Amino acid sequence: MDLGDIRRGIDQVNRDLVGLLNKRFDLVDRVGLYKFIEGLEIENKSREHDIKASLLRDFDLKDEAIVGLFEYIIDVSKTRQARNFDNYKRLREACMNKSENILLVGMPGSGKTTIGKKLSSFMNKDFVDVDEIIYKENKSRPGEIIEKHGEDYFRNLETLVLERVLMKQGKIIATGGGLVVRDENLDLIKKSSNLVFYIDRKLEDLDIEGRPLSQGGLKQLEDLYRFRNKRYESISTYKLYNDDIYDTVYSIVKIYTSL
């Protein structure tokens, strides 16, 4: 037995533990962001009970003190989330004091509506969905209107609604994916003092089920993207890749409050 070798082994385990703990705390922070946006409490007694029960049931513990270590880790995790909640609340206050609208543009199914709703929760600001306004006022979805009256008719409705919502202040506005096909709409957005976020996403990840363009397959999607991408970019203040809804929401909040 070589004491030096044993200690070097312990040192390596320590390095591994630090790496794993850092990774765990990163995940804890992500859970905390989810909880804040979804309005959930930090403390979850049921989850804590399940963790402790799993330790005793599923692992061969050399010492039951390991359970105590995990109890401490859980306490530290809740402290981290509470600290992050305080920061999120400060960001929310900063958002509420700003009057600029946030416009979300991007391909259909890129997550604009979902992101807009969660931004509304985080920022405590009203969410406006152009397509939803059209639906409420016409009792038909965009695809149904286009099928019944033609695309020009629908685009006229869309432009009228866009003009109205751009007159508002401090709103979060999700636009229709095809809004950029009209130069008139691009001009309206460019003339406004809003922050425009282009929400980009891999084509294969777009949620297009039940949408008109779902019938054309990937080829139609690629053609649409090639045409619209430059137009989205021409009006956007920032371009974000939506790999994760909650990360995208937080990125927008940080940008918005930094200006």
PDB file of C-alpha atoms in Angstrom, residues 46-207:
ATOM      1  CA  SER A  46     -42.178  15.366  -2.463  1.00  0.00           C
ATOM      2  CA  ARG A  47     -39.120  15.615  -4.703  1.00  0.00           C
ATOM      3  CA  GLU A  48     -36.796  15.812  -1.681  1.00  0.00           C
ATOM      4  CA  HIS A  49     -38.426  12.722  -0.189  1.00  0.00           C
ATOM      5  CA  ASP A  50     -38.000  10.819  -3.464  1.00  0.00           C
ATOM      6  CA  ILE A  51     -34.288  11.681  -3.655  1.00  0.00           C
ATOM      7  CA  LYS A  52     -33.617  10.464  -0.114  1.00  0.00           C
ATOM      8  CA  ALA A  53     -35.714   7.328  -0.585  1.00  0.00           C
ATOM      9  CA  SER A  54     -33.836   6.513  -3.798  1.00  0.00           C
ATOM     10  CA  LEU A  55     -30.474   6.872  -2.052  1.00  0.00           C
ATOM     11  CA  LEU A  56     -31.450   4.347   0.602  1.00  0.00           C
ATOM     12  CA  ARG A  57     -33.224   1.978  -1.774  1.00  0.00           C
ATOM     13  CA  ASP A  58     -31.121   1.982  -4.943  1.00  0.00           C
ATOM     14  CA  PHE A  59     -27.535   2.507  -3.813  1.00  0.00           C
ATOM     15  CA  ASP A  60     -25.043   0.592  -1.718  1.00  0.00           C
ATOM     16  CA  LEU A  61     -24.071   3.362   0.702  1.00  0.00           C
ATOM     17  CA  LYS A  62     -20.808   2.851   2.570  1.00  0.00           C
ATOM     18  CA  ASP A  63     -22.076   5.246   5.217  1.00  0.00           C
ATOM     19  CA  GLU A  64     -25.533   6.689   5.879  1.00  0.00           C
ATOM     20  CA  ALA A  65     -23.792  10.039   6.317  1.00  0.00           C
ATOM     21  CA  ILE A  66     -24.047  10.229   2.521  1.00  0.00           C
ATOM     22  CA  VAL A  67     -27.764  10.900   2.994  1.00  0.00           C
ATOM     23  CA  GLY A  68     -26.831  13.836   5.216  1.00  0.00           C
ATOM     24  CA  LEU A  69     -24.502  15.147   2.520  1.00  0.00           C
ATOM     25  CA  PHE A  70     -27.337  15.053   0.002  1.00  0.00           C
ATOM     26  CA  GLU A  71     -29.625  16.850   2.445  1.00  0.00           C
ATOM     27  CA  TYR A  72     -27.003  19.595   2.614  1.00  0.00           C
ATOM     28  CA  ILE A  73     -26.714  19.683  -1.193  1.00  0.00           C
ATOM     29  CA  ILE A  74     -30.504  20.048  -1.422  1.00  0.00           C
ATOM     30  CA  ASP A  75     -30.406  22.955   1.052  1.00  0.00           C
ATOM     31  CA  VAL A  76     -27.651  24.647  -0.965  1.00  0.00           C
ATOM     32  CA  SER A  77     -29.686  24.090  -4.134  1.00  0.00           C
ATOM     33  CA  LYS A  78     -32.735  25.802  -2.628  1.00  0.00           C
ATOM     34  CA  THR A  79     -30.563  28.697  -1.475  1.00  0.00           C
ATOM     35  CA  ARG A  80     -29.196  29.074  -5.015  1.00  0.00           C
ATOM     36  CA  GLN A  81     -32.696  29.073  -6.474  1.00  0.00           C
ATOM     37  CA  ALA A  82     -33.885  31.653  -3.932  1.00  0.00           C
ATOM     38  CA  ARG A  83     -30.947  33.897  -4.834  1.00  0.00           C
ATOM     39  CA  ASN A  84     -31.739  33.477  -8.532  1.00  0.00           C
ATOM     40  CA  PHE A  85     -35.418  34.231  -7.872  1.00  0.00           C
ATOM     41  CA  ASP A  86     -34.390  37.550  -6.325  1.00  0.00           C
ATOM     42  CA  ASN A  87     -32.406  38.361  -9.463  1.00  0.00           C
ATOM     43  CA  TYR A  88     -35.318  37.365 -11.712  1.00  0.00           C
ATOM     44  CA  LYS A  89     -37.636  39.627  -9.702  1.00  0.00           C
ATOM     45  CA  ARG A  90     -35.232  42.546 -10.159  1.00  0.00           C
ATOM     46  CA  LEU A  91     -35.215  41.872 -13.895  1.00  0.00           C
ATOM     47  CA  ARG A  92     -39.030  41.759 -13.869  1.00  0.00           C
ATOM     48  CA  GLU A  93     -39.166  45.157 -12.177  1.00  0.00           C
ATOM     49  CA  ALA A  94     -36.778  46.561 -14.775  1.00  0.00           C
ATOM     50  CA  CYS A  95     -38.941  45.140 -17.577  1.00  0.00           C
ATOM     51  CA  MET A  96     -42.110  46.681 -16.168  1.00  0.00           C
ATOM     52  CA  ASN A  97     -40.529  50.141 -16.307  1.00  0.00           C
ATOM     53  CA  LYS A  98     -39.758  49.914 -20.029  1.00  0.00           C
ATOM     54  CA  SER A  99     -42.215  50.994 -22.735  1.00  0.00           C
ATOM     55  CA  GLU A 100     -40.719  49.372 -25.836  1.00  0.00           C
ATOM     56  CA  ASN A 101     -42.669  46.553 -27.418  1.00  0.00           C
ATOM     57  CA  ILE A 102     -41.024  43.204 -28.029  1.00  0.00           C
ATOM     58  CA  LEU A 103     -41.848  41.790 -31.462  1.00  0.00           C
ATOM     59  CA  LEU A 104     -41.252  38.118 -32.140  1.00  0.00           C
ATOM     60  CA  VAL A 105     -40.805  37.132 -35.777  1.00  0.00           C
ATOM     61  CA  GLY A 106     -39.834  33.842 -37.366  1.00  0.00           C
ATOM     62  CA  MET A 107     -41.017  30.781 -39.228  1.00  0.00           C
ATOM     63  CA  PRO A 108     -44.319  29.108 -38.307  1.00  0.00           C
ATOM     64  CA  GLY A 109     -43.695  26.643 -35.497  1.00  0.00           C
ATOM     65  CA  SER A 110     -40.485  28.330 -34.331  1.00  0.00           C
ATOM     66  CA  GLY A 111     -41.966  28.889 -30.866  1.00  0.00           C
ATOM     67  CA  LYS A 112     -43.012  32.550 -31.047  1.00  0.00           C
ATOM     68  CA  THR A 113     -46.346  32.101 -29.281  1.00  0.00           C
ATOM     69  CA  THR A 114     -44.942  29.853 -26.547  1.00  0.00           C
ATOM     70  CA  ILE A 115     -41.994  32.183 -25.983  1.00  0.00           C
ATOM     71  CA  GLY A 116     -44.319  35.187 -25.948  1.00  0.00           C
ATOM     72  CA  LYS A 117     -46.563  33.676 -23.277  1.00  0.00           C
ATOM     73  CA  LYS A 118     -43.622  32.751 -21.070  1.00  0.00           C
ATOM     74  CA  LEU A 119     -42.066  36.194 -21.559  1.00  0.00           C
ATOM     75  CA  SER A 120     -45.385  37.631 -20.424  1.00  0.00           C
ATOM     76  CA  SER A 121     -45.168  35.532 -17.261  1.00  0.00           C
ATOM     77  CA  PHE A 122     -41.554  36.511 -16.563  1.00  0.00           C
ATOM     78  CA  MET A 123     -41.915  40.218 -17.375  1.00  0.00           C
ATOM     79  CA  ASN A 124     -45.469  40.728 -16.123  1.00  0.00           C
ATOM     80  CA  LYS A 125     -46.362  42.338 -19.456  1.00  0.00           C
ATOM     81  CA  ASP A 126     -49.348  41.767 -21.736  1.00  0.00           C
ATOM     82  CA  PHE A 127     -48.961  39.270 -24.567  1.00  0.00           C
ATOM     83  CA  VAL A 128     -50.521  39.956 -27.959  1.00  0.00           C
ATOM     84  CA  ASP A 129     -50.733  37.348 -30.732  1.00  0.00           C
ATOM     85  CA  VAL A 130     -51.506  38.750 -34.194  1.00  0.00           C
ATOM     86  CA  ASP A 131     -52.914  35.436 -35.451  1.00  0.00           C
ATOM     87  CA  GLU A 132     -55.079  35.104 -32.333  1.00  0.00           C
ATOM     88  CA  ILE A 133     -56.547  38.588 -32.840  1.00  0.00           C
ATOM     89  CA  ILE A 134     -57.385  37.670 -36.431  1.00  0.00           C
ATOM     90  CA  TYR A 135     -59.036  34.468 -35.212  1.00  0.00           C
ATOM     91  CA  LYS A 136     -61.123  36.225 -32.554  1.00  0.00           C
ATOM     92  CA  GLU A 137     -62.289  38.889 -34.988  1.00  0.00           C
ATOM     93  CA  ASN A 138     -63.002  36.523 -37.884  1.00  0.00           C
ATOM     94  CA  LYS A 139     -63.861  33.268 -36.086  1.00  0.00           C
ATOM     95  CA  SER A 140     -61.426  31.452 -38.392  1.00  0.00           C
ATOM     96  CA  ARG A 141     -57.776  30.426 -38.272  1.00  0.00           C
ATOM     97  CA  PRO A 142     -55.329  31.889 -40.834  1.00  0.00           C
ATOM     98  CA  GLY A 143     -55.307  28.700 -42.894  1.00  0.00           C
ATOM     99  CA  GLU A 144     -59.107  28.649 -43.017  1.00  0.00           C
ATOM    100  CA  ILE A 145     -59.283  32.302 -44.076  1.00  0.00           C
ATOM    101  CA  ILE A 146     -56.727  31.747 -46.830  1.00  0.00           C
ATOM    102  CA  GLU A 147     -58.588  28.683 -48.067  1.00  0.00           C
ATOM    103  CA  LYS A 148     -61.928  30.494 -48.121  1.00  0.00           C
ATOM    104  CA  HIS A 149     -60.985  34.020 -49.235  1.00  0.00           C
ATOM    105  CA  GLY A 150     -57.465  33.775 -50.644  1.00  0.00           C
ATOM    106  CA  GLU A 151     -54.075  34.856 -49.320  1.00  0.00           C
ATOM    107  CA  ASP A 152     -54.397  38.532 -50.328  1.00  0.00           C
ATOM    108  CA  TYR A 153     -57.531  38.861 -48.222  1.00  0.00           C
ATOM    109  CA  PHE A 154     -55.780  37.339 -45.218  1.00  0.00           C
ATOM    110  CA  ARG A 155     -52.666  39.504 -45.674  1.00  0.00           C
ATOM    111  CA  ASN A 156     -54.858  42.626 -45.703  1.00  0.00           C
ATOM    112  CA  LEU A 157     -56.353  41.578 -42.366  1.00  0.00           C
ATOM    113  CA  GLU A 158     -52.878  40.855 -41.026  1.00  0.00           C
ATOM    114  CA  THR A 159     -51.548  44.287 -42.005  1.00  0.00           C
ATOM    115  CA  LEU A 160     -54.497  46.056 -40.383  1.00  0.00           C
ATOM    116  CA  VAL A 161     -53.988  44.148 -37.133  1.00  0.00           C
ATOM    117  CA  LEU A 162     -50.235  44.794 -37.225  1.00  0.00           C
ATOM    118  CA  GLU A 163     -50.831  48.542 -37.586  1.00  0.00           C
ATOM    119  CA  ARG A 164     -53.047  48.476 -34.513  1.00  0.00           C
ATOM    120  CA  VAL A 165     -50.777  46.457 -32.256  1.00  0.00           C
ATOM    121  CA  LEU A 166     -47.708  48.532 -33.151  1.00  0.00           C
ATOM    122  CA  MET A 167     -49.493  51.556 -31.671  1.00  0.00           C
ATOM    123  CA  LYS A 168     -49.416  49.898 -28.248  1.00  0.00           C
ATOM    124  CA  GLN A 169     -46.590  50.253 -25.722  1.00  0.00           C
ATOM    125  CA  GLY A 170     -44.864  47.765 -23.467  1.00  0.00           C
ATOM    126  CA  LYS A 171     -46.415  44.711 -25.099  1.00  0.00           C
ATOM    127  CA  ILE A 172     -45.010  41.359 -26.175  1.00  0.00           C
ATOM    128  CA  ILE A 173     -46.201  40.722 -29.721  1.00  0.00           C
ATOM    129  CA  ALA A 174     -46.040  37.433 -31.628  1.00  0.00           C
ATOM    130  CA  THR A 175     -46.429  37.863 -35.375  1.00  0.00           C
ATOM    131  CA  GLY A 176     -47.515  35.373 -38.011  1.00  0.00           C
ATOM    132  CA  GLY A 177     -44.746  33.537 -39.808  1.00  0.00           C
ATOM    133  CA  GLY A 178     -45.814  34.833 -43.225  1.00  0.00           C
ATOM    134  CA  LEU A 179     -46.175  38.461 -42.201  1.00  0.00           C
ATOM    135  CA  VAL A 180     -42.833  39.335 -43.816  1.00  0.00           C
ATOM    136  CA  VAL A 181     -43.979  38.443 -47.339  1.00  0.00           C
ATOM    137  CA  ARG A 182     -45.437  41.948 -47.630  1.00  0.00           C
ATOM    138  CA  ASP A 183     -43.050  44.875 -47.976  1.00  0.00           C
ATOM    139  CA  GLU A 184     -45.682  47.082 -46.343  1.00  0.00           C
ATOM    140  CA  ASN A 185     -45.418  45.051 -43.144  1.00  0.00           C
ATOM    141  CA  LEU A 186     -41.627  45.276 -43.173  1.00  0.00           C
ATOM    142  CA  ASP A 187     -41.875  49.055 -43.475  1.00  0.00           C
ATOM    143  CA  LEU A 188     -44.355  49.252 -40.594  1.00  0.00           C
ATOM    144  CA  ILE A 189     -42.025  47.299 -38.326  1.00  0.00           C
ATOM    145  CA  LYS A 190     -38.921  49.240 -39.370  1.00  0.00           C
ATOM    146  CA  LYS A 191     -40.625  52.563 -38.634  1.00  0.00           C
ATOM    147  CA  SER A 192     -41.595  51.483 -35.136  1.00  0.00           C
ATOM    148  CA  SER A 193     -39.313  51.814 -32.114  1.00  0.00           C
ATOM    149  CA  ASN A 194     -39.825  48.226 -31.047  1.00  0.00           C
ATOM    150  CA  LEU A 195     -37.229  45.560 -30.335  1.00  0.00           C
ATOM    151  CA  VAL A 196     -37.592  42.810 -32.905  1.00  0.00           C
ATOM    152  CA  PHE A 197     -36.360  39.314 -32.062  1.00  0.00           C
ATOM    153  CA  TYR A 198     -36.017  36.845 -34.906  1.00  0.00           C
ATOM    154  CA  ILE A 199     -36.655  33.409 -33.415  1.00  0.00           C
ATOM    155  CA  ASP A 200     -34.782  30.939 -35.597  1.00  0.00           C
ATOM    156  CA  ARG A 201     -34.916  27.170 -35.330  1.00  0.00           C
ATOM    157  CA  LYS A 202     -33.764  24.103 -37.218  1.00  0.00           C
ATOM    158  CA  LEU A 203     -36.286  23.278 -39.922  1.00  0.00           C
ATOM    159  CA  GLU A 204     -36.675  19.715 -38.687  1.00  0.00           C
ATOM    160  CA  ASP A 205     -37.609  21.068 -35.233  1.00  0.00           C
ATOM    161  CA  LEU A 206     -40.354  23.416 -36.442  1.00  0.00           C
ATOM    162  CA  ASP A 207     -43.752  22.519 -35.003  1.00  0.00           C
TER     163      ASP A 207
END
